[in-house]
PDB file of C-alpha atoms in Angstrom:
ATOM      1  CA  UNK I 259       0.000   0.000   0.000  1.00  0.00           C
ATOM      2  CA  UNK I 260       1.118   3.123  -1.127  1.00  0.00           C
ATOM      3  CA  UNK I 261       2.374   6.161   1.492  1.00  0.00           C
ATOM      4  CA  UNK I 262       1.309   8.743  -0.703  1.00  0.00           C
ATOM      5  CA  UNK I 263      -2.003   9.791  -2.098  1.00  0.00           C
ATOM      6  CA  UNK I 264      -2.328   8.212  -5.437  1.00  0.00           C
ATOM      7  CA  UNK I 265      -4.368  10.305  -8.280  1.00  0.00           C
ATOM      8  CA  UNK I 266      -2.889   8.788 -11.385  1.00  0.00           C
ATOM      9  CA  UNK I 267      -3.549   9.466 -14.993  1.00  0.00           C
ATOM     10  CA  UNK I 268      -4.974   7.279 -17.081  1.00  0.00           C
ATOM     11  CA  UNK I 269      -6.065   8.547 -20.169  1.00  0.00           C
ATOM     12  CA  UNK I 270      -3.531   9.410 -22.067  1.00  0.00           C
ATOM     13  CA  UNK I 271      -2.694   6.897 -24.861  1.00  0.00           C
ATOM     14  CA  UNK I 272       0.382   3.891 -24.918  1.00  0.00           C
ATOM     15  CA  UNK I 273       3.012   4.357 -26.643  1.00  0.00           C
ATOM     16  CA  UNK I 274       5.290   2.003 -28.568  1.00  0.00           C
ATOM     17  CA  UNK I 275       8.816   2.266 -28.431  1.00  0.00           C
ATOM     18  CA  UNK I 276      10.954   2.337 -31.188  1.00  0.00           C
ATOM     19  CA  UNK I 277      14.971   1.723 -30.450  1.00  0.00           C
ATOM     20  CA  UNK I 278      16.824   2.941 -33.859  1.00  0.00           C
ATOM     21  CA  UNK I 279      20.235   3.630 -35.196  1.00  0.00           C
ATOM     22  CA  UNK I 280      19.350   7.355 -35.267  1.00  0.00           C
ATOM     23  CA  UNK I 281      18.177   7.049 -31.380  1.00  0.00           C
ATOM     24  CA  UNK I 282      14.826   5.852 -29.912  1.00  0.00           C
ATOM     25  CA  UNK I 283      11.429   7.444 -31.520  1.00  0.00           C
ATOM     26  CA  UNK I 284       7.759   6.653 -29.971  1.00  0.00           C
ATOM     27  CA  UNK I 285       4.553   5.877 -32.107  1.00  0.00           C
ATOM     28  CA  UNK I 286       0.906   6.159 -30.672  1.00  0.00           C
ATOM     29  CA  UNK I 287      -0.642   3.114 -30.681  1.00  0.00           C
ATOM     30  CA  UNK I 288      -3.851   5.348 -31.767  1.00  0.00           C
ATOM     31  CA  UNK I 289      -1.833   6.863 -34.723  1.00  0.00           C
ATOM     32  CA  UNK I 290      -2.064  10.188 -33.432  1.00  0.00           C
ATOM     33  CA  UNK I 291       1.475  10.525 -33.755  1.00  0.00           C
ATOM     34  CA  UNK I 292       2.954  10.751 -37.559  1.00  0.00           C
ATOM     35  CA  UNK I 293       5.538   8.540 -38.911  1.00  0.00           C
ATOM     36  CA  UNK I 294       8.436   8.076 -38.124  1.00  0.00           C
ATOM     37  CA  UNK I 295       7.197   8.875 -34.911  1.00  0.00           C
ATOM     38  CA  UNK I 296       8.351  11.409 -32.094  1.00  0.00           C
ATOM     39  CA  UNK I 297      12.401  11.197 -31.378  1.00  0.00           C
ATOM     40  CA  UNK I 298      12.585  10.829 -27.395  1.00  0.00           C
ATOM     41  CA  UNK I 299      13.250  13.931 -25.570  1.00  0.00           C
ATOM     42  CA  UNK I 300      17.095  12.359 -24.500  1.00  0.00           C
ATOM     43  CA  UNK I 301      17.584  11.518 -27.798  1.00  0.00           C
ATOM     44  CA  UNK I 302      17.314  15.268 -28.952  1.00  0.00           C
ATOM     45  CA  UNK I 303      19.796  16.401 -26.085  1.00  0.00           C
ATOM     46  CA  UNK I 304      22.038  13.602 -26.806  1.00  0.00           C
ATOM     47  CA  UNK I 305      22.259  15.040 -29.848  1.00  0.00           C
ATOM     48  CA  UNK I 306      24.241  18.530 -28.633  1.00  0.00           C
ATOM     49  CA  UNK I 307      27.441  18.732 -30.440  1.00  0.00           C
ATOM     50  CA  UNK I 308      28.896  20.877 -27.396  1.00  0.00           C
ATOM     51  CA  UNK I 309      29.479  18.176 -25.403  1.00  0.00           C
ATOM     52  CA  UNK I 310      31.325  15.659 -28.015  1.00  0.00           C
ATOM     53  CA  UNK I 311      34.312  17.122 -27.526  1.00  0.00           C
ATOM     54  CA  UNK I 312      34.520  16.541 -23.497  1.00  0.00           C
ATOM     55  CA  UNK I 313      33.063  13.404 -23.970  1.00  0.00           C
ATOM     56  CA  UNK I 314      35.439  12.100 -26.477  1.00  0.00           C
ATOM     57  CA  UNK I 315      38.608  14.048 -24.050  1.00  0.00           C
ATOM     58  CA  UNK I 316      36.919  11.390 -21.053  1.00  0.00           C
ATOM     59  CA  UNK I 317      36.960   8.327 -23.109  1.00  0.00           C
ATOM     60  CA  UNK I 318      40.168   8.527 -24.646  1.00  0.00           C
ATOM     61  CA  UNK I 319      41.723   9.618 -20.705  1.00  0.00           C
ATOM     62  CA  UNK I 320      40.517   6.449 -19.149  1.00  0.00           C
ATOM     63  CA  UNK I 321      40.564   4.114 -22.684  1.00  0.00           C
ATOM     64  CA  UNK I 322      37.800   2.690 -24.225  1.00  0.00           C
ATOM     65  CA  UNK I 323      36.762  -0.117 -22.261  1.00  0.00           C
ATOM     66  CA  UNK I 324      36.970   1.551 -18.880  1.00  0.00           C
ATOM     67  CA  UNK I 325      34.997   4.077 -20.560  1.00  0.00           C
ATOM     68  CA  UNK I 326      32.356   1.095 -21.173  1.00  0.00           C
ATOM     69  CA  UNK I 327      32.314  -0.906 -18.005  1.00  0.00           C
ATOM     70  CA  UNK I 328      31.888   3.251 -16.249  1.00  0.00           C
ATOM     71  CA  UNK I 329      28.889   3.891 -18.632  1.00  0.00           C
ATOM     72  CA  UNK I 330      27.313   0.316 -18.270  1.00  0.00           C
ATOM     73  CA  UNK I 331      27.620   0.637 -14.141  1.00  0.00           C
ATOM     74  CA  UNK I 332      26.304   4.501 -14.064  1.00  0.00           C
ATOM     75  CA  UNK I 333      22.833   3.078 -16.298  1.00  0.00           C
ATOM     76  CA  UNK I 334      22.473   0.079 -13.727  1.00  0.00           C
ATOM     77  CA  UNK I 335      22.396   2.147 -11.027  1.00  0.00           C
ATOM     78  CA  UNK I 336      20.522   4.527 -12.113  1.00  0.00           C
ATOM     79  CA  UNK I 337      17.376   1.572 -13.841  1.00  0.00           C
ATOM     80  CA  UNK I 338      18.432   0.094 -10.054  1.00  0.00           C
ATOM     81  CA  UNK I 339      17.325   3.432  -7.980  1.00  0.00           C
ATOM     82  CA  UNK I 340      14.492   4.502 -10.389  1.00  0.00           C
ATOM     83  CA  UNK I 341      13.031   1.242  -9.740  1.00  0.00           C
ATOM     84  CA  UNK I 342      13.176   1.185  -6.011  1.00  0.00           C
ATOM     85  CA  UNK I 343      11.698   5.028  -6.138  1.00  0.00           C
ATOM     86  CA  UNK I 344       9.061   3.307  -8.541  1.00  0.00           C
ATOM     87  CA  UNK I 345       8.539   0.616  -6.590  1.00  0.00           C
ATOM     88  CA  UNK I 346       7.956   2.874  -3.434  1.00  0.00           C
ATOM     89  CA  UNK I 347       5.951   5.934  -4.705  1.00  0.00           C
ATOM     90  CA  UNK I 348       3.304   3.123  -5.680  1.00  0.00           C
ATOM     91  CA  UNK I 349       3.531   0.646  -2.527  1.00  0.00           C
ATOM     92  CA  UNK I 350       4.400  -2.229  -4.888  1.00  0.00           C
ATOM     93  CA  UNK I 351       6.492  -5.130  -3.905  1.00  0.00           C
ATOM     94  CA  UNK I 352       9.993  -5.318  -5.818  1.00  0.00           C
ATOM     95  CA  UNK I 353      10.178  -7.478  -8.119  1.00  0.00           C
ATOM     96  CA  UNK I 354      13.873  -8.501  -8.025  1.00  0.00           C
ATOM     97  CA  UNK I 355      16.338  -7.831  -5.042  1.00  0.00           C
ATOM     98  CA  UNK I 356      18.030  -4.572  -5.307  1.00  0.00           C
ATOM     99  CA  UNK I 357      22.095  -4.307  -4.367  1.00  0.00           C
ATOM    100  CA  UNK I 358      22.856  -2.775  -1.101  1.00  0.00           C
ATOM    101  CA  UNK I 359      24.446   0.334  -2.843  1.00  0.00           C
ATOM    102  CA  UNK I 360      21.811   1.139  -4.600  1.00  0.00           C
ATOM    103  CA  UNK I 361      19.324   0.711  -1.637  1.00  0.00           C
ATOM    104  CA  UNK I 362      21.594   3.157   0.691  1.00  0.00           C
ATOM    105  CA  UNK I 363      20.897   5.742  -2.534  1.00  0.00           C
ATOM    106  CA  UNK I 364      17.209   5.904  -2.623  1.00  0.00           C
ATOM    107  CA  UNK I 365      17.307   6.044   1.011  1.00  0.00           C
ATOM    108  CA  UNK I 366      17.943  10.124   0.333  1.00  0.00           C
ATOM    109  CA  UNK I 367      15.620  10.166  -1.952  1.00  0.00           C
ATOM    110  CA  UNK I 368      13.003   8.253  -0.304  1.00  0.00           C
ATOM    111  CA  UNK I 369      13.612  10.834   2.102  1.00  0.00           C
ATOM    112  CA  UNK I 370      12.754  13.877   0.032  1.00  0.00           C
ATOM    113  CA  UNK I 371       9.750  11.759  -0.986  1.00  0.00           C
ATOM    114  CA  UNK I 372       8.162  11.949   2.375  1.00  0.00           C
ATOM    115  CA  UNK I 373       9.035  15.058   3.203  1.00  0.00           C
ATOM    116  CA  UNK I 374       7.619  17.039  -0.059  1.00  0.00           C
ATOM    117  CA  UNK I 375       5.641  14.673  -2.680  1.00  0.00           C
ATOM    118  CA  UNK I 376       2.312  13.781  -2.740  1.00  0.00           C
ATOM    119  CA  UNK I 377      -0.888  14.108  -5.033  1.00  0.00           C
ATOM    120  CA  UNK I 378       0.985  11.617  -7.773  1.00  0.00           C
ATOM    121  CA  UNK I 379      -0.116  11.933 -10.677  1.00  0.00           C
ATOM    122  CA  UNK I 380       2.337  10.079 -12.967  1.00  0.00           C
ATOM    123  CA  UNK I 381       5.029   7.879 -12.554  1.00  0.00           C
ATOM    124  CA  UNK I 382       7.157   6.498 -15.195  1.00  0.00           C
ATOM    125  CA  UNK I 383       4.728   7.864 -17.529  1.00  0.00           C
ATOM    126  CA  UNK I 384       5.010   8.173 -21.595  1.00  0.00           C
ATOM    127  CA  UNK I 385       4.172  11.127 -22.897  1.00  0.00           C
ATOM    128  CA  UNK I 386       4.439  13.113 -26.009  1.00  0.00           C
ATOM    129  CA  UNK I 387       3.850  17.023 -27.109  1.00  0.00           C
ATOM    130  CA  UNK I 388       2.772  17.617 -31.205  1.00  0.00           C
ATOM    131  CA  UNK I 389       3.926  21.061 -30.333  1.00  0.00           C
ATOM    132  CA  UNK I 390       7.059  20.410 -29.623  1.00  0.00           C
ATOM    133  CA  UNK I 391       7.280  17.114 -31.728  1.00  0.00           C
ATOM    134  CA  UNK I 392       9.208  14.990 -29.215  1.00  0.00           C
ATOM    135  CA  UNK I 393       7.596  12.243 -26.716  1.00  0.00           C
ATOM    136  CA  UNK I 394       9.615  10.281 -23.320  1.00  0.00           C
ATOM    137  CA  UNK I 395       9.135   8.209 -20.338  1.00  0.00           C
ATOM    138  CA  UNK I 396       8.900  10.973 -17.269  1.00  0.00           C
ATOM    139  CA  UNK I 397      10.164   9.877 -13.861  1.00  0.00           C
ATOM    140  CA  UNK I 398       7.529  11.663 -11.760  1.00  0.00           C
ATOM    141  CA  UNK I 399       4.992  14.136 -11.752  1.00  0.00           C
ATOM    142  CA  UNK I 400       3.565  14.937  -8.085  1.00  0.00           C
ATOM    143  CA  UNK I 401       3.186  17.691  -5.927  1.00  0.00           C
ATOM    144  CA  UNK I 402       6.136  19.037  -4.897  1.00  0.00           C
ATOM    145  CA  UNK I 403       5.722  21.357  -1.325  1.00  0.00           C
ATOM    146  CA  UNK I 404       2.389  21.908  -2.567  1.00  0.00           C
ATOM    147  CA  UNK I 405       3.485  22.924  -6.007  1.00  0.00           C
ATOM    148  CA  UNK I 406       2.604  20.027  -9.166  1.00  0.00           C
ATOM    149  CA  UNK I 407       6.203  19.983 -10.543  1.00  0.00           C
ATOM    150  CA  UNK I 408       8.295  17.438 -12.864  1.00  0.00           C
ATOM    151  CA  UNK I 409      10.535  15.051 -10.875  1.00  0.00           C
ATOM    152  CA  UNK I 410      13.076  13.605 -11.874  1.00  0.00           C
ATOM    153  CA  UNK I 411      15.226  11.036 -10.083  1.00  0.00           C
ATOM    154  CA  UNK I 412      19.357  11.131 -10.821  1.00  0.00           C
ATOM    155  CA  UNK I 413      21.897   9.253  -9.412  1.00  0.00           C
ATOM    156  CA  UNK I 414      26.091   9.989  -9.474  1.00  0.00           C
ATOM    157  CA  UNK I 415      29.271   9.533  -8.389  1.00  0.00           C
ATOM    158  CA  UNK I 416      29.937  12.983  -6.939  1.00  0.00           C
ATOM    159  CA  UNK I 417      27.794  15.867  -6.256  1.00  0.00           C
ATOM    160  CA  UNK I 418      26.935  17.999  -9.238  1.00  0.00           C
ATOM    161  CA  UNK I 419      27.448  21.693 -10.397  1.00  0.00           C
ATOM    162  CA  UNK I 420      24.080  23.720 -11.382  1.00  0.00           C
ATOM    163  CA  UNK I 421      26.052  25.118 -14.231  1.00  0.00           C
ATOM    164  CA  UNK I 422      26.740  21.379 -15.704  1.00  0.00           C
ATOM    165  CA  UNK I 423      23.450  19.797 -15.493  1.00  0.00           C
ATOM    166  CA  UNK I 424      21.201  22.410 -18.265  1.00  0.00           C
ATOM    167  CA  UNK I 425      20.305  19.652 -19.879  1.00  0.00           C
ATOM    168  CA  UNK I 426      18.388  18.267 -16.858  1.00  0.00           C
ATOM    169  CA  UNK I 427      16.727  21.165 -16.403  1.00  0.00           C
ATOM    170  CA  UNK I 428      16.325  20.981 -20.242  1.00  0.00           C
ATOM    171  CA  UNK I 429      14.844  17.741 -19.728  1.00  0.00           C
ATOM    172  CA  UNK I 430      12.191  18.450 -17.579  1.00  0.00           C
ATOM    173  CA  UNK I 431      10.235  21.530 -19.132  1.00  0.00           C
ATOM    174  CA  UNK I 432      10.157  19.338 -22.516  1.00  0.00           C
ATOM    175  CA  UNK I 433       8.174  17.000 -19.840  1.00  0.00           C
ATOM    176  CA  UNK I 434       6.507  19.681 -18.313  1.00  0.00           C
ATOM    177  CA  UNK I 435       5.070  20.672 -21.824  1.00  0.00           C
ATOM    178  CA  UNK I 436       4.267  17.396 -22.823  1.00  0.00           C
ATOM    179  CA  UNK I 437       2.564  16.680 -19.904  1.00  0.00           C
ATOM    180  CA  UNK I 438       0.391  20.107 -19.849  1.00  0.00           C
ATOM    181  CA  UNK I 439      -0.616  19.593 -23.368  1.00  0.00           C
ATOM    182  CA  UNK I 440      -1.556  15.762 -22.381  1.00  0.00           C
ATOM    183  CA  UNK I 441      -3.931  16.724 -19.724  1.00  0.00           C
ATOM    184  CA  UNK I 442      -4.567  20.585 -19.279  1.00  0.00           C
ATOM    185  CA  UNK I 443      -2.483  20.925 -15.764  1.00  0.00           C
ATOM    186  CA  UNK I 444       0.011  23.200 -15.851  1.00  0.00           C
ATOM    187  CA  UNK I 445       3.255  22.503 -14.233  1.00  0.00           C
ATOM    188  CA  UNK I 446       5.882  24.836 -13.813  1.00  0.00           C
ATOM    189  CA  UNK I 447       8.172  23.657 -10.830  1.00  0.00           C
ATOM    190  CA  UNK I 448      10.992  21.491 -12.079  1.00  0.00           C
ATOM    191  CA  UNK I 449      12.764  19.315  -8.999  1.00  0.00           C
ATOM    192  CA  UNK I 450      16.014  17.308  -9.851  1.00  0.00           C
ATOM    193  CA  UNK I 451      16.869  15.168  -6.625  1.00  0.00           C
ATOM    194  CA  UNK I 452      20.384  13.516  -6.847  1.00  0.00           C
ATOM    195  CA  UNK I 453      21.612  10.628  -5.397  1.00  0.00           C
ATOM    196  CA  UNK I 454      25.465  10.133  -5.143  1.00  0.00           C
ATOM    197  CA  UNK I 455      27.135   7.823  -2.640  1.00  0.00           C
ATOM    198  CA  UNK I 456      27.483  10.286   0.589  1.00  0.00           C
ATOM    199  CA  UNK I 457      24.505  12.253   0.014  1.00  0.00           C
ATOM    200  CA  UNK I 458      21.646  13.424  -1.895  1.00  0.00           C
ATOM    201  CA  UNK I 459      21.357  16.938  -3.846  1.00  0.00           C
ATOM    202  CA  UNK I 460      17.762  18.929  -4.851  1.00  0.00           C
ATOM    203  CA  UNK I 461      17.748  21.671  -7.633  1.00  0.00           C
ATOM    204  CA  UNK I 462      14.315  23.570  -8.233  1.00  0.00           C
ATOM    205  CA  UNK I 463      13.832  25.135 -11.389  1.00  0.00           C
ATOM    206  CA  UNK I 464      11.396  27.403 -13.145  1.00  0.00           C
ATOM    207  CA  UNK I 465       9.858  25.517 -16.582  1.00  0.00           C
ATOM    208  CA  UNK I 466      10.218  28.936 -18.703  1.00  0.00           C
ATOM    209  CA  UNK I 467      13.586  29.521 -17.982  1.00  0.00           C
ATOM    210  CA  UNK I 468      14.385  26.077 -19.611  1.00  0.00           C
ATOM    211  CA  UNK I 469      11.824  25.642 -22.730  1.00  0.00           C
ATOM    212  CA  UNK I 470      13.556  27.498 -24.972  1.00  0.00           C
ATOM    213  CA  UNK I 471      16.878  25.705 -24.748  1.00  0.00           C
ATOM    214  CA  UNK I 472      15.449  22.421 -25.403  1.00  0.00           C
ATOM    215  CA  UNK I 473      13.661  23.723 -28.165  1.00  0.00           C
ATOM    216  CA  UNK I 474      16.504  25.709 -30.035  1.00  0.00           C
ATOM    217  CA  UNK I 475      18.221  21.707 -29.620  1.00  0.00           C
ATOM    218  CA  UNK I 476      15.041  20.338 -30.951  1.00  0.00           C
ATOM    219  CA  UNK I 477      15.219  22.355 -34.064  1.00  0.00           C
ATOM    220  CA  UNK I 478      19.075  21.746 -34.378  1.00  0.00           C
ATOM    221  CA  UNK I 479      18.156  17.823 -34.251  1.00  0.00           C
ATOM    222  CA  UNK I 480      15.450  18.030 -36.538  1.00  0.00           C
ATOM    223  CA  UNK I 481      17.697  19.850 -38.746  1.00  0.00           C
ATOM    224  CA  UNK I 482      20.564  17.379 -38.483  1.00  0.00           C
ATOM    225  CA  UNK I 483      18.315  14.507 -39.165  1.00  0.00           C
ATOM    226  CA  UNK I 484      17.105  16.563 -42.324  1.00  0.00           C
ATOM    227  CA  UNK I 485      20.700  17.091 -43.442  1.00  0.00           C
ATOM    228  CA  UNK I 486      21.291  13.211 -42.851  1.00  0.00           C
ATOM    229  CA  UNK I 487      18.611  12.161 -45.350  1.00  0.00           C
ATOM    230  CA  UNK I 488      18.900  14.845 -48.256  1.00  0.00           C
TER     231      UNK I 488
END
């Protein structure tokens, strides 16, 4: 049984994933979404050219399969934590046994949780904007201190700068949109809770001061992918 007062969603239509060479794109299993369906809102900001070049500069300092076995531990943990926070936001019974580490992280963020959230009314929800022609899987969308905001679980190795996590915040007023558009409820407050091993961070952000970003990347992207097939 759930700790928090559950008024979910459920009207908005499935989506079916697509995983492609050019990154992952969602179709509406109604067909309200066009061919070749929506590109995935972390497929558009994995797209940004400006951070190749420190990407490449990491890889090449710590050699390529480091580089791997890093990556492939950083997106267990973080399906690991996202699944506990899942798994508690709804009162459901895990379905596998999660590794000690990754238990001691959502402990912060279970922590957060009862402190601020309630009124859920998504979690680990697809959704998808025609207005801004992208779709995604959102992490949560709750009140947040009374507010309905986008939440959105993270977990790392060290604490993070503000300055080097714009695509987060990015991130989150696409979902923000999408959402709004979905259902009619406006959300403005955007909460990033991180999880790293000695501690957990929050960031709260204002939707309009990150739309435009991820849209000017949006256009680039759609752009690129035009360039790729003329």
């Amino acid at each position: 049984m759930s700790n928090f007062n559950l008024n979910l969603i459920e009207d908005i239509p499935k989506l079916e994933q697509l995983n492609l060479e050019t990154g992952r794109r969602y179709l509406a299993e109604d067909g309200c979404i066009p061919e070749p369906g929506y590109p995935s809102v972390t497929t558009v900001l994995g797209a940004d050219k400006s951070k190749e070049a420190g990407l490449k500069k990491w890889r090449e300092r710590v050699g390529e399969e480091e580089a791997n076995k890093i990556s492939f531990r950083a997106t267990s943990r973080g399906t690991a934590v996202h699944q506990i926070l899942e798994d508690y936001i709804l009162g459901q019974e895990a379905k596998t046994k999660p590794m000690p580490i990754h238990v001691d992280m959502a402990r912060g963020l279970k922590r957060f949780a009862d402190l601020y959230i309630n009124n859920i009314r998504l979690v680990e929800g697809q959704i998808f904007s025609h207005h801004l022609r992208v779709a995604g899987t959102v992490d949560l969308i709750a009140e947040f201190d009374g507010e309905m905001a986008v939440i959105d679980w993270k977990t790392a190795n060290y604490p993070k700068k503000r300055n080097n996590i714009n695509n987060y915040f990015q991130q989150e007023a696409a979902y923000a949109v999408m959402f709004e558009e979905r259902t009619g409820i406006p959300v403005k407050k955007l909460v990033t809770l991180v999880a790293y091993p000695d501690g957990t961070q929050m960031f709260v952000e204002d939707r309009d001061d990150w739309i435009d970003g991820f849209v000017e990347l949006r256009d680039k992207y759609e752009l690129g992918i035009q360039s790729n097939i003329s």
